[in-house]
Short mmCIF file of C-alpha atoms in Angstrom, two decimals:
data_model
loop_
_atom_site.label_atom_id
_atom_site.label_comp_id
_atom_site.label_asym_id
_atom_site.label_seq_id
_atom_site.Cartn_x
_atom_site.Cartn_y
_atom_site.Cartn_z
CA UNK A 13 112.47 184.66 13.99
CA UNK A 14 110.62 187.45 12.52
CA UNK A 15 112.67 190.09 10.04
CA UNK A 16 111.79 192.18 7.07
CA UNK A 17 112.76 190.92 3.84
CA UNK A 18 112.75 191.01 0.21
CA UNK A 19 113.37 188.02 -2.79
CA UNK A 20 114.21 189.96 -5.26
CA UNK A 21 115.04 193.96 -6.17
CA UNK A 22 111.84 196.11 -6.79
CA UNK A 23 109.63 198.49 -5.69
CA UNK A 24 108.45 198.61 -1.84
CA UNK A 25 106.02 195.59 -2.51
CA UNK A 26 108.56 193.18 -2.58
CA UNK A 27 109.57 193.44 1.34
CA UNK A 28 107.41 191.34 3.36
CA UNK A 29 107.62 190.09 6.99
CA UNK A 30 109.21 186.61 6.83
CA UNK A 31 111.27 184.36 9.07
CA UNK A 32 114.83 183.58 9.06
CA UNK A 33 117.34 181.97 11.23
CA UNK A 34 118.23 184.08 14.64
CA UNK A 35 121.54 185.13 14.20
CA UNK A 36 124.53 183.25 15.73
CA UNK A 37 126.41 185.64 18.48
CA UNK A 38 129.87 185.42 18.22
CA UNK A 39 132.46 185.26 21.31
CA UNK A 40 132.40 188.53 22.52
CA UNK A 41 129.11 189.91 21.07
CA UNK A 42 125.80 191.16 22.39
CA UNK A 43 122.41 189.58 21.54
CA UNK A 44 119.76 192.29 21.50
CA UNK A 45 116.26 191.91 21.15
CA UNK A 46 114.78 194.82 18.93
CA UNK A 47 112.34 196.77 19.18
CA UNK A 48 112.39 199.33 16.91
CA UNK A 49 114.36 199.94 13.75
CA UNK A 50 114.18 203.13 11.31
CA UNK A 51 113.97 203.30 7.48
CA UNK A 52 116.85 205.09 5.89
CA UNK A 53 117.08 206.88 2.49
CA UNK A 54 120.01 204.49 1.16
CA UNK A 55 118.24 201.40 1.51
CA UNK A 56 115.69 202.84 -1.19
CA UNK A 57 118.50 202.25 -3.90
CA UNK A 58 119.57 198.78 -2.56
CA UNK A 59 116.27 197.18 -2.58
CA UNK A 60 115.43 198.81 -6.11
CA UNK A 61 118.58 196.92 -7.75
CA UNK A 62 120.06 200.32 -9.08
CA UNK A 63 123.01 199.55 -6.53
CA UNK A 64 122.81 195.54 -7.10
CA UNK A 65 126.42 194.78 -7.86
CA UNK A 66 127.20 195.99 -3.93
CA UNK A 67 124.95 193.11 -2.90
CA UNK A 68 125.14 190.56 -4.88
CA UNK A 69 122.05 188.35 -6.12
CA UNK A 70 121.95 186.02 -3.07
CA UNK A 71 118.48 186.34 -1.70
CA UNK A 72 116.93 186.80 0.64
CA UNK A 73 118.27 190.48 1.79
CA UNK A 74 117.74 191.91 5.12
CA UNK A 75 117.20 195.66 5.60
CA UNK A 76 117.21 197.99 8.42
CA UNK A 77 120.61 199.56 9.67
CA UNK A 78 119.75 201.14 13.40
CA UNK A 79 117.95 200.04 16.59
CA UNK A 80 117.16 200.27 19.95
CA UNK A 81 116.01 197.54 22.05
CA UNK A 82 117.26 195.20 25.18
CA UNK A 83 120.04 193.25 25.84
CA UNK A 84 119.73 189.58 26.07
CA UNK A 85 122.96 188.98 26.80
CA UNK A 86 127.00 189.35 26.08
CA UNK A 87 129.65 191.43 27.58
CA UNK A 88 129.35 194.66 29.21
CA UNK A 89 125.76 195.46 29.65
CA UNK A 90 123.01 193.72 32.09
CA UNK A 91 120.14 191.50 30.27
CA UNK A 92 117.21 193.87 30.06
CA UNK A 93 119.48 196.99 29.68
CA UNK A 94 117.92 199.45 26.98
CA UNK A 95 120.60 200.10 24.06
CA UNK A 96 120.59 201.51 20.97
CA UNK A 97 123.02 201.49 18.09
CA UNK A 98 123.75 200.37 14.42
CA UNK A 99 124.94 197.70 12.26
CA UNK A 100 128.51 198.03 10.88
CA UNK A 101 128.75 199.17 7.70
CA UNK A 102 127.67 196.77 4.70
CA UNK A 103 125.29 194.72 7.03
CA UNK A 104 121.49 194.90 7.04
CA UNK A 105 119.17 193.08 9.20
CA UNK A 106 117.98 195.50 12.00
CA UNK A 107 114.30 195.10 11.01
CA UNK A 108 114.39 191.89 12.86
CA UNK A 109 113.47 190.17 16.12
CA UNK A 110 117.18 190.18 17.03
CA UNK A 111 120.50 191.39 16.56
CA UNK A 112 123.89 189.98 17.21
CA UNK A 113 126.77 192.88 17.36
CA UNK A 114 129.90 193.86 18.85
CA UNK A 115 129.79 196.31 22.09
CA UNK A 116 131.17 199.13 20.24
CA UNK A 117 128.39 199.58 17.80
CA UNK A 118 126.30 199.67 21.24
CA UNK A 119 125.59 202.35 23.80
CA UNK A 120 122.97 203.13 26.59
CA UNK A 121 119.77 204.27 25.18
CA UNK A 122 118.71 207.67 26.48
CA UNK A 123 116.80 207.27 30.21
CA UNK A 124 113.14 207.64 29.85
CA UNK A 125 112.79 207.32 26.01
CA UNK A 126 110.57 204.88 24.72
CA UNK A 127 112.76 202.28 22.65
CA UNK A 128 110.58 201.86 19.85
CA UNK A 129 110.82 205.93 19.31
CA UNK A 130 114.54 205.80 20.18
CA UNK A 131 114.90 203.65 17.10
CA UNK A 132 114.46 207.01 14.98
CA UNK A 133 117.62 208.66 16.10
CA UNK A 134 120.68 206.50 15.90
CA UNK A 135 121.55 206.40 12.29
CA UNK A 136 120.37 210.31 11.69
CA UNK A 137 121.79 211.50 15.11
CA UNK A 138 125.15 210.18 14.50
CA UNK A 139 125.07 211.36 10.91
CA UNK A 140 124.07 215.04 12.03
CA UNK A 141 126.99 215.23 14.71
CA UNK A 142 129.75 213.95 12.46
CA UNK A 143 128.65 216.01 9.37
CA UNK A 144 128.22 219.32 11.79
CA UNK A 145 130.88 218.80 14.64
CA UNK A 146 133.53 216.47 13.15
CA UNK A 147 133.38 217.62 9.69
CA UNK A 148 132.20 221.37 9.42
CA UNK A 149 133.38 222.27 13.10
CA UNK A 150 130.52 224.47 13.37
CA UNK A 151 131.21 227.22 15.87
CA UNK A 152 128.93 229.32 18.29
CA UNK A 153 127.63 232.38 16.49
CA UNK A 154 128.33 230.86 12.77
CA UNK A 155 125.31 231.08 10.40
CA UNK A 156 124.27 227.33 9.42
CA UNK A 157 121.87 226.09 6.43
CA UNK A 158 120.34 223.20 6.63
CA UNK A 159 119.04 221.68 3.40
CA UNK A 160 116.13 219.19 3.74
CA UNK A 161 115.70 220.35 7.42
CA UNK A 162 112.31 218.10 7.61
CA UNK A 163 114.08 215.07 6.93
CA UNK A 164 115.54 212.50 9.13
CA UNK A 165 119.00 213.95 9.06
CA UNK A 166 118.29 217.53 8.32
CA UNK A 167 115.73 217.55 11.51
CA UNK A 168 118.57 216.55 13.89
CA UNK A 169 120.98 218.97 12.17
CA UNK A 170 118.49 222.17 13.39
CA UNK A 171 118.35 220.95 16.86
CA UNK A 172 122.02 220.29 16.84
CA UNK A 173 123.00 223.75 15.23
CA UNK A 174 121.02 225.64 17.86
CA UNK A 175 122.80 223.39 20.59
CA UNK A 176 125.89 224.36 19.18
CA UNK A 177 124.95 228.15 19.25
CA UNK A 178 124.84 228.65 15.61
CA UNK A 179 121.88 230.65 13.88
CA UNK A 180 119.80 228.19 12.02
CA UNK A 181 118.38 228.78 8.44
CA UNK A 182 116.14 225.91 7.58
CA UNK A 183 114.95 224.66 4.17
CA UNK A 184 111.85 222.49 3.80
CA UNK A 185 108.75 222.19 1.98
CA UNK A 186 105.82 224.58 2.60
CA UNK A 187 103.56 222.26 4.45
CA UNK A 188 106.64 221.57 7.02
CA UNK A 189 107.85 225.08 7.48
CA UNK A 190 105.67 225.34 11.25
CA UNK A 191 107.36 222.34 12.07
CA UNK A 192 110.72 222.94 11.22
CA UNK A 193 110.23 226.16 13.03
CA UNK A 194 109.28 224.18 16.44
CA UNK A 195 112.47 222.73 16.20
CA UNK A 196 114.32 225.87 17.06
CA UNK A 197 115.47 227.02 13.76
CA UNK A 198 115.87 230.87 13.52
CA UNK A 199 114.79 231.32 9.96
CA UNK A 200 112.88 229.10 7.55
CA UNK A 201 112.31 228.94 3.60
CA UNK A 202 110.40 227.06 1.40
CA UNK A 203 113.16 224.83 -0.31
CA UNK A 204 111.70 226.17 -3.47
CA UNK A 205 112.89 229.67 -3.08
CA UNK A 206 115.66 230.72 -5.13
CA UNK A 207 119.08 229.76 -3.66
CA UNK A 208 120.50 233.11 -4.51
CA UNK A 209 118.66 235.29 -2.47
CA UNK A 210 119.42 233.39 0.74
CA UNK A 211 122.47 235.09 2.02
CA UNK A 212 125.83 233.60 2.93
CA UNK A 213 126.65 230.84 5.55
CA UNK A 214 129.53 229.69 7.28
CA UNK A 215 128.34 226.45 7.33
CA UNK A 216 125.66 224.53 4.71
CA UNK A 217 124.41 221.04 5.19
CA UNK A 218 122.95 218.98 2.21
CA UNK A 219 120.32 216.63 3.21
CA UNK A 220 118.51 216.53 0.19
CA UNK A 221 121.04 216.43 -2.92
CA UNK A 222 121.28 217.95 -6.30
CA UNK A 223 122.48 221.55 -7.47
CA UNK A 224 125.59 221.58 -5.73
CA UNK A 225 127.22 224.39 -7.55
CA UNK A 226 124.24 226.56 -6.31
CA UNK A 227 124.50 225.98 -2.59
CA UNK A 228 128.46 226.13 -2.90
CA UNK A 229 128.23 229.45 -4.00
CA UNK A 230 126.40 230.57 -0.84
CA UNK A 231 129.58 230.00 1.27
CA UNK A 232 131.19 232.76 3.06
CA UNK A 233 135.04 233.17 3.01
CA UNK A 234 136.24 230.55 5.02
CA UNK A 235 132.75 228.30 4.64
CA UNK A 236 132.22 224.71 4.76
CA UNK A 237 129.72 222.59 2.75
CA UNK A 238 128.99 218.94 3.89
CA UNK A 239 126.68 216.82 1.23
CA UNK A 240 125.25 213.82 2.53
CA UNK A 241 122.80 213.17 -0.40
CA UNK A 242 123.41 213.18 -4.00
CA UNK A 243 120.73 212.79 -7.01
CA UNK A 244 123.13 212.15 -9.91
CA UNK A 245 126.76 210.96 -10.92
CA UNK A 246 127.67 214.19 -11.97
CA UNK A 247 126.77 215.70 -8.65
CA UNK A 248 128.73 213.28 -6.79
CA UNK A 249 131.72 214.11 -9.11
CA UNK A 250 131.75 217.56 -8.86
CA UNK A 251 131.64 217.26 -4.90
CA UNK A 252 134.42 214.59 -5.22
CA UNK A 253 136.56 217.60 -7.37
CA UNK A 254 135.43 220.03 -4.44
CA UNK A 255 136.84 218.06 -2.21
CA UNK A 256 140.11 218.94 -3.52
CA UNK A 257 140.10 222.05 -5.43
CA UNK A 258 139.00 225.40 -4.60
CA UNK A 259 138.59 227.63 -1.73
CA UNK A 260 135.19 226.19 -0.44
CA UNK A 261 135.56 222.67 -0.41
CA UNK A 262 132.84 220.36 0.20
CA UNK A 263 133.38 217.58 2.85
CA UNK A 264 131.50 214.22 2.68
CA UNK A 265 131.82 211.19 4.48
CA UNK A 266 130.75 207.56 4.46
CA UNK A 267 129.01 206.89 8.43
CA UNK A 268 130.08 204.15 10.51
CA UNK A 269 129.30 205.18 13.95
CA UNK A 270 130.54 203.71 16.98
CA UNK A 271 129.82 203.56 20.60
CA UNK A 272 131.26 206.84 21.33
CA UNK A 273 129.52 208.36 19.09
CA UNK A 274 126.17 206.94 20.17
CA UNK A 275 127.22 207.69 23.76
CA UNK A 276 127.54 210.98 22.78
CA UNK A 277 123.77 211.16 20.71
CA UNK A 278 122.55 209.58 24.15
CA UNK A 279 123.83 212.55 26.35
CA UNK A 280 122.52 215.14 23.86
CA UNK A 281 119.13 213.43 24.43
CA UNK A 282 119.26 213.26 27.84
CA UNK A 283 120.12 216.85 28.30
CA UNK A 284 117.10 217.94 26.09
CA UNK A 285 119.12 219.10 22.71
CA UNK A 286 117.61 216.64 20.34
CA UNK A 287 114.73 214.45 20.16
CA UNK A 288 113.29 212.37 17.94
CA UNK A 289 111.09 213.22 15.06
CA UNK A 290 108.68 210.79 13.71
CA UNK A 291 106.56 210.68 10.64
CA UNK A 292 104.80 207.24 11.44
CA UNK A 293 105.59 204.24 13.38
CA UNK A 294 105.03 201.06 11.34
CA UNK A 295 104.41 197.42 12.37
CA UNK A 296 106.98 195.13 10.84
CA UNK A 297 104.55 193.49 8.85
CA UNK A 298 104.02 196.55 6.99
CA UNK A 299 107.46 197.40 6.13
CA UNK A 300 106.70 198.04 2.36
CA UNK A 301 104.36 200.84 3.65
CA UNK A 302 107.30 202.51 5.38
CA UNK A 303 109.60 202.47 2.34
CA UNK A 304 106.43 203.36 -0.23
CA UNK A 305 106.13 206.36 2.05
CA UNK A 306 109.47 207.47 2.56
CA UNK A 307 109.92 207.30 -1.46
CA UNK A 308 107.02 209.67 -1.78
CA UNK A 309 108.93 212.38 0.06
CA UNK A 310 106.94 215.27 1.82
CA UNK A 311 107.06 213.67 5.31
CA UNK A 312 108.58 215.15 8.51
CA UNK A 313 111.12 213.02 10.37
CA UNK A 314 111.61 209.25 10.34
CA UNK A 315 109.59 206.27 9.60
CA UNK A 316 110.25 203.90 12.16
CA UNK A 317 109.57 200.12 12.60
CA UNK A 318 108.04 198.24 15.52
CA UNK A 319 109.32 195.13 16.01
CA UNK A 320 108.49 193.94 19.64
CA UNK A 321 108.05 195.50 22.54
#
């Protein structure tokens, strides 16, 4: 089958479309023909080799963790059913013609949503739900600050914040302020603004990373901060310490969504609370372009890989 892969660590140029064996389908698993997959930030670090020890030196390596497509065969789903989901933590290869996963990694995709566009949501959508609903326990009427509001997770978090009844302040680049406002943000602010002038918030969601102290200081009494991105080892050490010490603790988590989360996301999309935000759709053969564009930054939404369909 066709798949995006790389034969050595390095810049986006190491990525290419190649051929690998179709996945084995263990008993009780579902074979999915992939229509679309998305590009996620953590894959940049892995492909570059900066986290090489986590992956080992065996090549070729595949990319992609979330996908949308149609069921070929397997328990729990009719052939042809449109589904979305993600590979288990530590496994890659969603940017390929087929994936084989356990049913707990899947849910029916939202009715009426093109599966290539749908591929923009599984990873970032379940991350935003976990961050705001489960970790921060965001409540109606609270003030929410979303840092990195034009990115994949941030663009969903703005929509979710409004769906949960919060007052949403969004930080984004100047070129993306209007786009973030269109997602429903109550206030939009250039990310270059001094954080000290932003006011106080009940919940801060940091999807960008860097300067965690400055944003933790914005928490009102009883406030909660969730960090999902880190720019340095020092920032990570600070967040780890603040998760234990102090009155305004920072929460973080390592996502590994299952069926229930994907199904919750489906319901949010079907009721109109969340929609995919896509910067660009790239053919599988241009996987390097997608990584290059994401690394350059400044975009609005997700980069999606069209695999088939």
